[in-house]
Short mmCIF file of C-alpha atoms and ligand atoms in Angstrom, two decimals:
data_model
loop_
_atom_site.label_atom_id
_atom_site.label_comp_id
_atom_site.label_asym_id
_atom_site.label_seq_id
_atom_site.Cartn_x
_atom_site.Cartn_y
_atom_site.Cartn_z
CA MET A 29 -221.05 -126.54 244.57
CA THR A 30 -222.94 -129.82 244.21
CA LEU A 31 -221.20 -132.77 242.62
CA ALA A 32 -223.56 -132.39 239.65
CA ALA A 33 -222.31 -128.88 238.88
CA SER A 34 -218.61 -129.88 239.01
CA PHE A 35 -219.34 -133.04 237.01
CA LEU A 36 -221.32 -131.28 234.30
CA GLY A 37 -218.80 -128.43 234.20
CA GLY A 38 -216.20 -130.56 232.43
CA ALA A 39 -218.49 -132.97 230.57
CA LYS A 40 -218.73 -131.46 227.06
CA SER A 41 -214.99 -131.01 226.66
CA ARG A 42 -214.40 -134.68 227.46
CA LEU A 43 -217.11 -136.17 225.26
CA LEU A 44 -216.08 -139.13 223.11
CA PRO A 45 -217.55 -139.43 219.60
CA ARG A 46 -221.21 -140.50 220.03
CA SER A 47 -220.66 -143.88 218.36
CA ILE A 48 -218.21 -144.93 221.09
CA PRO A 49 -220.40 -145.21 224.21
CA PHE A 50 -223.59 -145.83 222.23
CA ARG A 51 -222.19 -148.87 220.35
CA PHE A 52 -221.70 -150.53 223.75
CA PHE A 53 -225.19 -149.51 224.90
CA ALA A 54 -226.75 -150.79 221.65
CA ALA A 55 -224.88 -154.11 221.99
CA ALA A 56 -225.99 -154.40 225.65
CA ALA A 57 -229.64 -153.73 224.74
CA SER A 58 -229.47 -156.46 222.06
CA PHE A 59 -227.82 -159.00 224.40
CA HIS A 60 -230.48 -158.13 227.00
CA VAL A 61 -233.18 -159.36 224.60
CA LEU A 62 -231.10 -162.46 223.76
CA ALA A 63 -230.48 -163.26 227.46
CA TRP A 64 -234.22 -163.41 228.22
CA LEU A 65 -234.85 -165.34 224.97
CA VAL A 66 -232.25 -168.02 225.82
CA LEU A 67 -233.59 -168.14 229.39
CA LEU A 68 -237.05 -168.79 227.89
CA VAL A 69 -235.65 -171.62 225.74
CA SER A 70 -233.71 -173.13 228.68
CA ALA A 71 -236.37 -172.49 231.35
CA GLY A 72 -236.63 -176.15 232.32
CA GLU A 73 -232.91 -176.40 233.10
CA ALA A 74 -232.61 -172.86 234.50
CA THR A 75 -234.79 -173.38 237.60
CA ARG A 76 -232.23 -175.83 238.98
CA PHE A 77 -229.06 -174.48 237.33
CA ARG A 78 -225.91 -175.40 239.29
CA GLY A 79 -223.30 -174.58 236.65
CA GLY A 80 -221.97 -176.65 233.75
CA LEU A 81 -222.03 -175.99 230.00
CA GLY A 82 -225.43 -175.66 228.26
CA PRO A 83 -228.16 -173.10 227.38
CA ALA A 84 -228.59 -171.84 230.98
CA LEU A 85 -224.87 -170.99 231.24
CA ALA A 86 -225.14 -169.26 227.85
CA ALA A 87 -228.01 -167.16 229.24
CA VAL A 88 -225.88 -166.29 232.31
CA HIS A 89 -223.06 -164.95 230.07
CA LEU A 90 -225.40 -163.12 227.68
CA LEU A 91 -226.45 -161.28 230.83
CA THR A 92 -223.10 -160.95 232.64
CA LEU A 93 -220.72 -160.31 229.74
CA GLY A 94 -223.30 -159.18 227.15
CA VAL A 95 -225.33 -156.74 229.25
CA LEU A 96 -223.53 -155.97 232.53
CA VAL A 97 -219.89 -155.85 231.41
CA THR A 98 -220.58 -154.32 227.98
CA THR A 99 -222.59 -151.51 229.58
CA ALA A 100 -219.92 -151.06 232.26
CA ILE A 101 -217.28 -150.59 229.54
CA GLY A 102 -219.44 -148.12 227.55
CA ALA A 103 -220.32 -146.12 230.66
CA SER A 104 -216.86 -146.06 232.21
CA VAL A 105 -214.98 -145.04 229.06
CA GLN A 106 -217.26 -141.98 228.86
CA LEU A 107 -218.13 -141.20 232.49
CA LEU A 108 -214.72 -141.82 234.09
CA PRO A 109 -212.87 -139.16 232.04
CA VAL A 110 -215.66 -136.69 232.93
CA ALA A 111 -215.58 -137.65 236.63
CA THR A 112 -211.77 -137.76 236.89
CA ARG A 113 -211.23 -134.78 234.50
CA ARG A 114 -208.61 -136.89 232.65
CA THR A 115 -209.30 -137.45 228.96
CA MET A 116 -208.79 -140.83 227.30
CA HIS A 117 -205.52 -140.73 225.29
CA ALA A 118 -207.05 -142.18 222.11
CA VAL A 119 -210.29 -143.66 220.77
CA TRP A 120 -208.88 -146.58 218.71
CA PRO A 121 -208.15 -148.77 221.79
CA ILE A 122 -211.83 -148.49 222.78
CA LYS A 123 -212.88 -149.57 219.29
CA LEU A 124 -210.44 -152.51 219.52
CA ILE A 125 -211.94 -153.46 222.90
CA PHE A 126 -215.38 -153.49 221.27
CA TRP A 127 -214.28 -155.61 218.29
CA LEU A 128 -212.53 -158.15 220.53
CA THR A 129 -215.03 -158.38 223.38
CA VAL A 130 -218.38 -158.36 221.55
CA PRO A 131 -217.65 -160.96 218.81
CA GLY A 132 -215.60 -162.90 221.41
CA LEU A 133 -218.49 -163.15 223.86
CA MET A 134 -220.91 -164.08 221.06
CA ALA A 135 -218.67 -167.03 220.18
CA LEU A 136 -218.24 -167.83 223.89
CA VAL A 137 -222.00 -167.99 224.35
CA VAL A 138 -222.34 -170.31 221.32
CA GLY A 139 -219.57 -172.54 222.75
CA MET A 140 -221.40 -172.66 226.09
CA TYR A 141 -224.85 -173.24 224.52
CA GLU A 142 -223.58 -176.08 222.32
CA ALA A 143 -221.13 -177.35 225.01
CA LYS A 144 -218.39 -177.29 222.38
CA THR A 145 -214.94 -176.70 223.94
CA GLY A 146 -213.49 -176.28 220.41
CA ILE A 147 -215.42 -172.97 220.26
CA LEU A 148 -215.41 -172.18 224.03
CA VAL A 149 -211.63 -172.08 224.54
CA PRO A 150 -210.59 -169.76 221.63
CA ALA A 151 -213.66 -167.58 222.30
CA SER A 152 -212.71 -167.18 225.96
CA ALA A 153 -209.20 -166.14 224.86
CA ALA A 154 -210.59 -163.45 222.49
CA THR A 155 -213.01 -162.15 225.14
CA ALA A 156 -210.24 -162.15 227.74
CA GLY A 157 -208.00 -160.18 225.35
CA GLY A 158 -210.61 -157.46 224.86
CA LEU A 159 -211.39 -157.24 228.58
CA LEU A 160 -207.69 -157.08 229.55
CA LEU A 161 -207.21 -154.20 227.10
CA PHE A 162 -210.10 -152.46 228.85
CA CYS A 163 -208.34 -153.12 232.17
CA GLY A 164 -205.28 -151.32 230.78
CA LEU A 165 -207.35 -148.31 229.71
CA LEU A 166 -209.14 -148.16 233.06
CA ALA A 167 -205.83 -148.43 234.97
CA ASP A 168 -204.33 -145.59 232.91
CA ASN A 169 -207.31 -143.33 233.64
CA LEU A 170 -207.44 -144.21 237.35
CA ARG A 171 -203.65 -143.77 237.69
CA ARG A 172 -203.95 -140.16 236.50
CA ALA A 173 -207.00 -139.38 238.66
CA GLY A 174 -206.59 -138.17 242.23
CA SER A 175 -209.63 -135.93 242.72
CA LEU A 176 -212.14 -138.64 243.74
CA PRO A 177 -210.46 -141.01 246.25
CA VAL A 178 -213.58 -143.07 247.03
CA VAL A 179 -214.52 -143.59 243.37
CA GLY A 180 -210.85 -144.27 242.61
CA ALA A 181 -210.67 -146.93 245.34
CA TYR A 182 -213.78 -148.70 244.01
CA GLY A 183 -212.41 -148.35 240.46
CA TRP A 184 -209.11 -150.04 241.34
CA ALA A 185 -210.86 -152.79 243.29
CA ALA A 186 -213.23 -153.44 240.36
CA LEU A 187 -210.22 -153.58 238.03
CA VAL A 188 -208.42 -156.20 240.15
CA MET A 189 -211.64 -158.20 240.36
CA LEU A 190 -212.10 -158.11 236.58
CA VAL A 191 -208.58 -159.46 236.00
CA LEU A 192 -209.34 -162.29 238.46
CA VAL A 193 -212.78 -163.13 237.00
CA ILE A 194 -211.21 -163.30 233.52
CA ALA A 195 -208.43 -165.58 234.81
CA PHE A 196 -210.94 -167.91 236.47
CA GLY A 197 -213.19 -167.81 233.40
CA VAL A 198 -210.38 -168.84 231.06
CA ALA A 199 -209.21 -171.51 233.53
CA LEU A 200 -212.77 -172.91 233.80
CA SER A 201 -213.05 -173.00 230.00
CA LEU A 202 -209.73 -174.84 229.65
CA ASP A 203 -210.73 -177.18 232.48
CA GLU A 204 -213.86 -178.19 230.53
CA GLU A 205 -211.44 -179.54 227.92
CA ARG A 206 -208.50 -180.74 230.01
CA GLY A 207 -209.81 -181.29 233.54
CA PHE A 208 -206.79 -179.94 235.46
CA LEU A 209 -208.51 -177.89 238.17
CA PRO A 210 -208.54 -179.59 241.60
CA ASP A 211 -212.13 -178.49 242.25
CA HIS A 212 -214.09 -177.12 239.25
CA GLY A 213 -217.16 -176.27 241.32
CA ALA A 214 -215.11 -174.25 243.82
CA GLY A 215 -213.51 -172.36 240.94
CA ALA A 216 -216.94 -171.65 239.43
CA LEU A 217 -218.27 -170.26 242.74
CA ALA A 218 -215.17 -168.06 243.16
CA HIS A 219 -215.65 -166.89 239.55
CA LEU A 220 -219.31 -165.98 240.31
CA ILE A 221 -218.32 -164.02 243.46
CA LEU A 222 -215.46 -162.18 241.67
CA GLY A 223 -217.66 -161.34 238.68
CA GLY A 224 -220.98 -160.54 240.38
CA PHE A 225 -219.99 -158.95 243.71
CA GLY A 226 -216.40 -158.16 242.66
CA PHE A 227 -216.21 -156.43 239.28
CA MET A 228 -219.87 -155.50 238.76
CA GLY A 229 -220.65 -154.97 242.45
CA MET A 230 -217.70 -152.68 243.15
CA LEU A 231 -218.34 -150.73 239.95
CA ALA A 232 -222.03 -150.27 240.87
CA LEU A 233 -221.19 -149.14 244.43
CA GLY A 234 -218.34 -146.88 243.21
CA PHE A 235 -220.28 -145.15 240.44
CA SER A 236 -223.18 -144.62 242.92
CA HIS A 237 -220.93 -142.17 244.76
CA VAL A 238 -220.86 -139.98 241.64
CA LEU A 239 -224.15 -140.69 239.85
CA ILE A 240 -226.69 -140.73 242.72
CA PRO A 241 -225.56 -137.30 244.07
CA MET A 242 -225.54 -136.04 240.44
CA PHE A 243 -229.13 -137.20 239.78
CA ALA A 244 -230.39 -135.94 243.18
CA LEU A 245 -228.45 -132.64 242.95
CA ALA A 246 -226.73 -133.38 246.26
CA SER A 247 -223.18 -133.34 247.61
CA ALA A 248 -221.06 -136.48 247.57
CA PRO A 249 -221.39 -138.77 250.64
CA ALA A 250 -218.97 -138.16 253.55
CA LYS A 251 -215.51 -139.58 252.85
CA ARG A 252 -214.86 -141.50 256.10
CA PRO A 253 -218.03 -143.68 256.16
CA SER A 254 -217.67 -144.11 252.37
CA LEU A 255 -214.17 -145.50 252.80
CA ALA A 256 -215.34 -147.66 255.73
CA SER A 257 -218.03 -149.18 253.48
CA PHE A 258 -215.41 -149.74 250.77
CA VAL A 259 -213.04 -151.51 253.19
CA ALA A 260 -215.86 -153.73 254.49
CA ALA A 261 -217.00 -154.62 250.96
CA SER A 262 -213.42 -155.46 249.89
CA THR A 263 -212.91 -157.61 253.00
CA ALA A 264 -216.14 -159.49 252.30
CA LEU A 265 -214.98 -160.14 248.72
CA VAL A 266 -211.59 -161.51 249.79
CA LEU A 267 -213.17 -163.73 252.46
CA GLY A 268 -215.89 -164.88 250.05
CA THR A 269 -213.43 -165.83 247.31
CA LEU A 270 -211.15 -167.67 249.75
CA GLY A 271 -214.19 -169.37 251.30
CA ALA A 272 -215.35 -170.56 247.87
CA LEU A 273 -211.91 -171.89 246.92
CA ALA A 274 -211.43 -173.63 250.27
CA GLY A 275 -215.00 -174.91 250.36
CA SER A 276 -215.26 -173.33 253.82
CA ARG A 277 -218.82 -172.64 255.01
CA SER A 278 -217.64 -170.62 258.00
CA LEU A 279 -215.50 -168.29 255.83
CA LEU A 280 -218.44 -167.82 253.43
CA THR A 281 -220.68 -167.07 256.41
CA VAL A 282 -218.31 -164.39 257.77
CA ALA A 283 -218.00 -162.96 254.24
CA ALA A 284 -221.78 -162.68 253.86
CA LEU A 285 -222.14 -161.00 257.29
CA VAL A 286 -219.34 -158.49 256.57
CA GLY A 287 -220.93 -157.94 253.16
CA LEU A 288 -224.27 -157.18 254.85
CA GLY A 289 -222.49 -154.61 257.04
CA ALA A 290 -220.92 -152.97 253.98
CA ALA A 291 -224.29 -152.95 252.18
CA ALA A 292 -226.06 -151.40 255.19
CA LEU A 293 -223.49 -148.59 255.41
CA HIS A 294 -223.67 -147.97 251.65
CA LEU A 295 -227.47 -147.85 251.65
CA TRP A 296 -227.45 -145.47 254.63
CA LEU A 297 -225.06 -143.17 252.72
CA MET A 298 -227.31 -143.29 249.62
CA HIS A 299 -230.36 -142.60 251.79
CA ARG A 300 -228.58 -139.51 253.18
CA VAL A 301 -227.78 -138.32 249.66
CA LEU A 302 -231.44 -138.54 248.59
CA LYS A 303 -232.55 -136.87 251.84
CA THR A 304 -230.19 -133.89 251.37
CA GLY A 305 -230.60 -133.66 247.58
CA MET A 306 -232.31 -130.63 246.02
CA ARG A 307 -234.23 -132.76 243.50
CA LYS A 308 -236.97 -134.81 245.19
CA ARG A 309 -238.97 -136.08 242.21
CA LEU A 310 -236.50 -138.57 240.76
CA GLY A 311 -238.80 -140.49 238.43
CA LEU A 312 -239.23 -144.09 237.32
CA SER A 313 -235.51 -144.91 237.27
CA PHE A 314 -235.33 -144.38 241.02
CA VAL A 315 -238.18 -146.86 241.56
CA LEU A 316 -235.82 -149.41 239.97
CA ILE A 317 -232.77 -148.10 241.87
CA ARG A 318 -234.60 -148.44 245.19
CA ALA A 319 -235.75 -151.96 244.20
CA ALA A 320 -232.13 -152.87 243.41
CA TRP A 321 -231.01 -151.43 246.75
CA ILE A 322 -233.48 -153.80 248.46
CA MET A 323 -232.25 -156.73 246.36
CA LEU A 324 -228.62 -156.34 247.54
CA PRO A 325 -229.21 -157.34 251.21
CA VAL A 326 -231.93 -159.83 250.12
CA THR A 327 -229.33 -161.55 247.89
CA LEU A 328 -226.79 -161.77 250.73
CA VAL A 329 -229.38 -163.13 253.19
CA THR A 330 -230.54 -165.69 250.59
CA GLY A 331 -226.91 -166.75 250.09
CA LEU A 332 -226.53 -167.23 253.85
CA VAL A 333 -229.78 -169.23 254.16
CA ALA A 334 -228.86 -171.35 251.12
CA LEU A 335 -225.43 -172.01 252.64
CA TYR A 336 -227.16 -173.79 255.53
CA GLY A 337 -229.56 -175.66 253.22
CA LEU A 338 -232.57 -173.64 254.42
CA ALA A 339 -233.59 -172.17 251.04
CA GLY A 340 -234.82 -175.39 249.46
CA ASP A 341 -233.11 -177.59 246.87
CA ASN A 342 -232.53 -174.66 244.53
CA GLY A 343 -231.19 -172.20 247.12
CA GLY A 344 -227.92 -171.75 245.21
CA THR A 345 -229.77 -171.09 241.95
CA LEU A 346 -232.01 -168.53 243.70
CA PHE A 347 -228.93 -166.77 245.14
CA GLY A 348 -227.35 -166.53 241.67
CA PHE A 349 -230.61 -165.29 240.11
CA LEU A 350 -231.13 -162.58 242.75
CA LEU A 351 -227.49 -161.45 242.41
CA LEU A 352 -227.49 -161.17 238.61
CA PHE A 353 -231.12 -160.32 237.71
CA GLY A 354 -232.48 -158.96 241.02
CA TRP A 355 -229.69 -156.60 242.08
CA LEU A 356 -227.23 -156.03 239.21
CA LEU A 357 -229.53 -156.00 236.18
CA THR A 358 -232.21 -153.91 237.94
CA PHE A 359 -229.60 -151.35 239.05
CA LEU A 360 -227.92 -151.28 235.66
CA VAL A 361 -231.06 -150.70 233.55
CA ALA A 362 -232.08 -147.97 236.02
CA ILE A 363 -228.76 -146.16 235.61
CA LEU A 364 -228.66 -146.76 231.85
CA GLN A 365 -232.05 -145.09 231.35
CA ARG A 366 -230.62 -142.00 233.09
CA ILE A 367 -227.20 -141.77 231.49
CA MET A 368 -228.30 -142.44 227.88
CA PRO A 369 -230.61 -139.36 227.71
CA PHE A 370 -228.01 -137.33 229.66
CA LEU A 371 -225.28 -138.25 227.18
CA ALA A 372 -227.66 -137.86 224.24
CA SER A 373 -228.52 -134.33 225.41
CA MET A 374 -224.83 -133.45 224.97
CA PHE A 375 -225.04 -134.27 221.25
CA VAL A 376 -228.25 -132.42 220.30
CA ALA A 377 -228.83 -128.69 220.04
CA PRO A 378 -229.92 -127.16 223.35
CA GLN A 379 -233.62 -126.33 223.59
CA ALA A 380 -232.79 -122.62 223.43
CA MET A 381 -231.42 -123.25 219.95
CA GLY A 382 -234.45 -125.19 218.76
CA GLY A 383 -233.36 -128.60 220.11
CA SER A 384 -235.95 -130.91 221.70
CA PRO A 385 -236.15 -131.40 225.51
CA ILE A 386 -234.58 -134.83 224.93
CA VAL A 387 -233.91 -135.74 228.59
CA SER A 388 -237.49 -135.26 229.80
CA GLU A 389 -239.03 -136.73 226.63
CA LEU A 390 -236.91 -139.88 226.86
CA ALA A 391 -237.28 -140.18 230.63
CA ASN A 392 -241.05 -140.35 230.26
CA ALA A 393 -240.98 -142.82 227.41
CA ARG A 394 -243.83 -145.39 227.44
CA SER A 395 -241.23 -148.05 226.58
CA LEU A 396 -239.56 -147.49 229.97
CA ARG A 397 -242.83 -147.98 231.83
CA ILE A 398 -243.51 -151.21 229.92
CA HIS A 399 -239.97 -152.37 230.67
CA ALA A 400 -240.16 -151.55 234.40
CA VAL A 401 -243.43 -153.43 234.91
CA CYS A 402 -242.29 -156.45 232.88
CA HIS A 403 -238.90 -156.56 234.63
CA GLY A 404 -240.52 -156.54 238.06
CA VAL A 405 -243.12 -159.18 237.19
CA ALA A 406 -240.55 -161.39 235.43
CA CYS A 407 -238.19 -161.36 238.42
CA ALA A 408 -241.01 -162.14 240.88
CA VAL A 409 -242.38 -165.01 238.77
CA LEU A 410 -238.90 -166.50 238.27
CA VAL A 411 -238.20 -166.42 242.02
CA VAL A 412 -241.35 -168.50 242.57
CA ALA A 413 -240.46 -170.76 239.60
CA ILE A 414 -237.02 -171.50 241.09
CA LEU A 415 -238.44 -172.15 244.59
CA LEU A 416 -241.08 -174.53 243.15
CA GLU A 417 -238.78 -175.83 240.37
CA ASN A 418 -241.65 -175.15 237.97
CA ALA A 419 -240.64 -174.95 234.29
CA THR A 420 -243.99 -173.57 233.09
CA LEU A 421 -243.79 -170.65 235.51
CA ALA A 422 -240.17 -170.10 234.47
CA ARG A 423 -241.24 -169.92 230.82
CA LEU A 424 -243.98 -167.43 231.70
CA GLY A 425 -241.56 -165.28 233.71
CA SER A 426 -238.92 -165.36 230.95
CA ALA A 427 -241.53 -164.45 228.31
CA VAL A 428 -242.56 -161.39 230.34
CA GLY A 429 -238.88 -160.51 230.84
CA LEU A 430 -238.37 -160.80 227.07
CA ILE A 431 -241.22 -158.32 226.41
CA GLY A 432 -239.59 -155.94 228.88
CA ALA A 433 -236.19 -156.32 227.21
CA ILE A 434 -237.71 -155.58 223.78
CA ALA A 435 -239.30 -152.42 225.24
CA PHE A 436 -235.91 -151.38 226.65
CA ALA A 437 -234.28 -152.02 223.25
CA TRP A 438 -236.95 -149.78 221.72
CA PHE A 439 -236.02 -147.03 224.23
CA THR A 440 -232.32 -147.46 223.39
CA ALA A 441 -233.02 -147.31 219.65
CA ASP A 442 -235.10 -144.15 220.18
CA ALA A 443 -232.26 -142.46 222.10
CA ILE A 444 -229.76 -143.38 219.37
CA ARG A 445 -232.11 -142.24 216.58
CA ARG A 446 -232.38 -138.81 218.17
CA ILE A 447 -228.64 -138.19 218.38
CA TRP A 448 -227.73 -139.45 214.91
CA PRO A 449 -227.13 -136.60 212.50
CA THR A 450 -229.66 -136.95 209.61
CA SER A 451 -227.48 -135.28 206.98
C1 LIG B 23 -213.57 -163.92 229.75
C2 LIG B 23 -214.67 -163.92 230.40
C3 LIG B 23 -215.36 -165.16 230.97
C4 LIG B 23 -215.21 -166.49 230.67
C5 LIG B 23 -214.25 -167.12 229.68
C6 LIG B 23 -216.15 -167.24 231.53
C7 LIG B 23 -216.25 -168.64 231.54
C8 LIG B 23 -217.09 -169.35 232.39
C9 LIG B 23 -217.20 -170.80 232.43
C10 LIG B 23 -216.43 -171.77 231.57
C11 LIG B 23 -218.11 -171.13 233.37
C12 LIG B 23 -218.65 -172.53 233.71
C13 LIG B 23 -218.28 -173.01 235.02
C14 LIG B 23 -219.10 -174.25 235.30
O1 LIG B 23 -218.77 -175.30 234.85
O2 LIG B 23 -220.11 -174.09 235.96
C15 LIG B 23 -218.58 -169.89 233.94
C16 LIG B 23 -219.53 -169.82 234.92
C17 LIG B 23 -220.05 -168.61 235.35
N1 LIG B 23 -219.64 -167.35 235.00
FE1 LIG B 23 -218.26 -166.85 233.64
N2 LIG B 23 -216.85 -166.35 232.29
C18 LIG B 23 -216.41 -165.08 232.00
C19 LIG B 23 -216.81 -163.89 232.53
C20 LIG B 23 -217.79 -163.81 233.48
C21 LIG B 23 -218.20 -162.56 234.10
C22 LIG B 23 -217.61 -161.19 233.79
C23 LIG B 23 -219.18 -162.89 234.99
C24 LIG B 23 -219.97 -162.01 235.94
C25 LIG B 23 -220.04 -160.74 235.95
C26 LIG B 23 -219.38 -164.34 234.91
C27 LIG B 23 -220.31 -165.04 235.66
C28 LIG B 23 -220.41 -166.43 235.69
C29 LIG B 23 -221.36 -167.16 236.53
C30 LIG B 23 -222.40 -166.53 237.43
C31 LIG B 23 -221.13 -168.54 236.30
C32 LIG B 23 -221.87 -169.73 236.94
C33 LIG B 23 -221.07 -170.16 238.12
C34 LIG B 23 -221.50 -171.49 238.64
O3 LIG B 23 -221.40 -172.43 237.89
O4 LIG B 23 -221.88 -171.57 239.79
N3 LIG B 23 -218.52 -164.87 234.00
N4 LIG B 23 -217.95 -168.81 233.32
#
């Protein structure tokens, strides 16, 4: 039995009310538009961003917290119970997570944009509260799940990373006000590694072991090489975080090389899944997934080259851009445009009972094609803008990215419209 069959078998009985996952997806689609808009406004500063409060940092957190983390929460509270066959105990904690995290991150972004610590510090506490509650929910679900050891391992690692990225985030916010950290820059780099490669990276790699076989109608990757890739990725994360905190170039170099090994093994496993899968025509979303898979090693190599000052003055900025926009955002919007129609199809009448073929109709939406082209062009133009430190090019790239984000929001709104009961 393929993973898809066992996954789908239990799905309907573990469905949360439609407003639960889709409120997170709707929020993420809105923050996606805002992230590109704020990047457009701060384009001049963004091409040479090296941290510090201001509009560029606000754009980074509209993307990281607003799009990546919000989607990760919405997807995991619905997909994990289906994958682990363990229902969530109650729905109210998820609603509380939403009402703490989303308003909290909006205030956090305003505090960053305006460089006002009087807003930044309480907002980071509210956001941290919501995210820690999510950590509790995730831990409870993972604790009761034994059937998927590889996904479980990635889930626990992502959970530990999220607790650490929150801790560093709150410490960095407090340090803006009180200046107690021995090395703020080192803390910020560790925070980036824990958030980008740690929480989001481990979640993306872990969910790939369930979702890619499900989409390709294939069996799950072999356990041993999967666990080897997990161990290598975790080792790279530990070395990378320690290297950032110690300011050690050699530790960061070893971390990047081990990370490249983990990425190569993961990509080989995913290649095997697609090769053995029964479904060969995987559609537009897999054009984006394959692009994201290329961006992962490209990001690590760029980090290495930047570490030795060989990627130009803005090597560090380019590394951060490729990590967040090139790999993570590309992968996430690709997965989101698959899971939203899949989840939506659970809430509408099956075709046999007069329902519309929602999955295929949504998958072929013109909005997705507009988004994919704009996303690709925007990322390419912004890479050149960062290398040349050219604000005009950065504005052009951000404007194209904004059009793409609006198209994706249109797709999200269309999916939600179709599942909302009219009477
Ligand atoms: C409670 C949640 C969070 C808070 C309070 C927070 C706070 C902060 C603060 C204050 C900075 C500025 C550091 C500086 O001066 O440069 C920062 C930087 C950053 N944060 Fe967060 N953050 C949070 C969550 C996240 C998450 C989940 C991610 C990624 C997935 C993330 C990614 C980044 C990145 C990429 C930077 C720039 C690092 C650099 O300056 O090199 N943050 N964050």
